[in-house]
Each structure stands twice: as C-alpha cells, then as structure tokens.
C-alpha cells in the first residue's frame, strides 16, 4: 500500500480536497486502484449532528455513515464507494482508545496521546486503506489521506505526529506528503555571489514598497538608480575582485572558524575596501612553537610555510597558556622580517613580551596570566577588574583612547582624530613601569587611556606596519566602514599603505587599485629548514626536522 498525505497550510479552504481528488484521478487514469481517507481533527464522532451552516452538507454513505462532504467529492471523482471508517475524527479515535482502556487492554499503563492515540491513528489508517472500495472487491494500491485543517492547529497535532511516525513505519518509498498552502507573499532569494547582493535583490522585488504600505512607514520612494548605490558598488566590487591578499590568522581555536567571526569579517570589509580578494590562512599557534617540543614536525613545517608565504599576519585575542609561545614566535618573525602585523588584545600582549625578551633582553618577561611570579611582569593584572571571579569581571566595552603621538600611523588611519572609542575585553594590561624602556628601544605606545595609564595602541619604529591594539577593533568594523587597523594591515600587506597615507587617506577603492605598490612591500622570507614544496611536505612526514631546506 502506498500513501499520499495531503496537508494544508496557513488557511483552510485553499483547495486541499481538489488537489487530493486530482491526484486520485490521475492515478486512476493510470490504472492504479485508489482509495481515500478524510481526517477531520474535530471532536465530533461524525458529521451527523452538524448543522449545514456549520460545515456544509452532511454526506451519507452506503453503510449509513454520516460523513464530511469531502467524501462525496472523492466518491464522485474516483467513482468509488467509501465506508464510514474512511472518515476519521478525533472523537472516533478517542472513543476507540477509551473503550479499549475500559476493557482493560492497557491494564497497568498510563494511556497517553503519544503513543496510544498516535498508534491508534496509524493502525486505523492502515486497516481502512486496505479495504476494497469498488464492487469487484479489488484491494486498493494507493490511499490518499487528506488531513483537514491546517498544520499548526492544536487539534491536528496528534495526527501530524502520527504521520511523522507513519513514514518510518511504512518506509520512504511508500509515503509521500503534499502540502497545499496559501503563499501570500514571496521573495525569491536564490544563491548569490556575495551576501552584499541580498538586500539589493530584495529591494528589486519591491520589499521597500511592501513595508512602506504594510507598516504605513510613509517613506518617499527613492529614485531607483541612486538608491543603495554604495551597497551596489560594494556588491559589484565583491564580484569583480582579481588580486588576492593572504592573511595568516595565528590563533588557538582555528578548527572552528566562527571563533574569529568578527575578526574575519573585519578583514573581509578591509580587503573589499581595498579592492582585494581576501584569503585567510588559519594557523594553529601551537604549531609554530619550537619543533623539538612539537609532537608533529609536519604540522610545524606546514604552519611555518603557510605563515611565511602570507602577505600579512594577524594575532587575535585569546586567553590562557596554550598557543602563547607560538604567538610570540609569530610576533618575533613579523618584527624581524618586517612582515605587516596586527596584534589584537592578547596579540598586543604577546608582541610586548616578545620585544621585552628579545630586544630588551629581559629573558624572564611574561604575563601574569601565564606566570604569576614572572621575573619581569611585563603584562599584569588590573586588580580593580579582577576580584577573583571570572564572569563579567573584565575591562569590558567602549572606552576612550587618546593619541599620544602625532606621527602615528593609526592616528592617520583614524582620520587624525585626537581620541577614538573602541570596545574592550581584557583582564590584563601592559605594565606601565616598563613603558619608558620599551619606548626608548622603539616600541611606541601611541594610544593610551584618558588617565595615561593603560597602553591601548602600540606601533614599532622602523617597520612598515607593526601595530597592536589592546582593544578589539573588529567589533566596530562595518561593510561600508572598515576598521582602520584592519584597513592598514591589508594596505601594508600589498604595499599600498604609504601611498594611501601620503594622499591623506582619501583614495577610493578604485583609485587604490590603480596605485602601484610602493617599495616597502616586504620580500617573502622563508624560515630556515622549512620545506617549500607541497610534495616535499608530504615526504616530510618521514623526515626529521632540518633534513631539507
Ligand atoms: N587574556 C588577555 C587578557 O585577559 C587577553 C584578552 C583578549 O585577548 N581578549 O587580558
């Protein structure tokens, strides 16, 4: 026996019965024997007590059954003779289950909607479907079941659940569902090259007119050509990018890309504004750590290879010990080889620790987050934010940064504002005690909080772009308003930062793509002993570290 279930959506009276009868007619014309069941989820046992005003005519069957008028349609369309059991109501099912309960059929058990009512529905449907409905007594092959009312009606729920189970009981090849629904309004949003095209496609289908009318917004309708032109331009640009920029994201949760959702979006906004196709290489920080301590030399080689080949590097925020040494390695490499670098929060802290260890020769430099008794506590607790509890006790949210140096790259990128506001989320900070030494050696804290205690932005002298922020600039990046530190990283990665700054930060994306890369674009430097080709990488599995270069 094959079953076709016809359900309704949104409102009743949209023609479920006609659809179901038409299915039957087509099958009957193909010489299939068809029967039908009509389910009415009301509590009446049958239609005998209805006023015609309530539900229309009461239809009478051969066996004297007083049933819903839909059964009349099935009999006429399919030229069959139905029985009173071909009309199921909630009342009938409950009557049946309750009389079984009184007889003691469920002795000792609690009788419930699931499974007792839902089982009774399935058994009833299977039994009735197999009954002959023609004079020659042939067993039907297909049963069309029409479920009255609409999906979502409270009284229809047990039937919906029963058929959900039924599809597994009779198997997939014997069950199909047709949902007949009113569809009052529809927007068709097909797959698009970028998400920026979605609002544009919606608008082209009249969504603004719809909202204006339905919500009585009284918006004057804009001239279509000018409307959303910035978005159209952005979408156009996103579809026609031809040059790549590759950024290595050195993180700790790289297996789950959503861990860095705002950072990757901020990179995307910045790359688009520069007219570049963004490629992010997610690099597990721990894989950059000293290979003698790494269990897997192949991961180490692969990580360093990807890292060295990228145009720029971002070390995002993070917590705890794991991966910190790898992030410090990343900072060191970017500082020494002049690779464009953006550190965020923990990324700033690791840059300061690295500089203290390797430039100031403070070998015991560390953050108290990792080593509470560090010989040189370069990054320290903020006691006022750290009462020993973890939840919600950090320095959080929007705070002001004041620029302390006029020649700062970030100050220029932020439009030469004296002060900016960005969002924070940290428990530790740069120890102000070490700031004078760090600055003398070339690490400048160009942005600070209003009290001049908290170091908010650092920049390295004599480097094309070595920038780190204690705040998280990614949170305030917008598709049409990229975050300045990210934009700086992207421009520096393709050697266009200086041209951009020299023109007062006023180049449009189109003008930017016409600008030649300036001389400062750093050469790709490969780390010693890092295998270069992919084939060698695969072979590298059996090789010890340093056996090839
Ligand atoms: N763990 C560091 C701190 O709490 C950095 C936090 C971060 O990167 N969000 O200060």
XYZ file of C-alpha atoms and ligand atoms in Angstrom, residues 316-320 327 344-349 367 369 379-380 382 394 424-429 470 472 474-475, ligand 1:
38
model
C 43.847 37.951 17.511
C 42.683 37.947 21.122
C 42.841 34.902 23.327
C 43.053 33.535 26.837
C 45.233 31.070 28.709
C 52.019 33.702 19.034
C 44.738 42.388 18.995
C 44.444 42.278 22.778
C 46.454 39.126 23.630
C 48.169 39.813 20.287
C 49.376 43.145 21.709
C 50.457 41.498 24.936
C 52.305 37.950 31.508
C 48.146 35.364 33.229
C 51.771 42.268 31.372
C 49.952 42.451 34.685
C 44.186 45.028 36.541
C 36.985 42.121 32.755
C 37.464 46.142 25.128
C 37.542 42.727 26.714
C 40.617 42.043 28.813
C 41.778 41.273 32.324
C 45.499 42.083 31.919
C 47.386 45.146 30.679
C 44.640 46.388 23.471
C 39.197 44.850 19.799
C 36.936 44.088 14.883
C 33.694 44.767 16.750
N 43.885 37.124 28.093
C 44.200 38.511 27.896
C 43.570 39.390 28.944
O 42.607 38.974 29.573
C 43.770 38.965 26.530
C 42.301 39.008 26.365
C 41.864 39.052 24.933
O 42.661 38.839 24.053
N 40.597 39.305 24.710
O 43.973 40.482 29.128
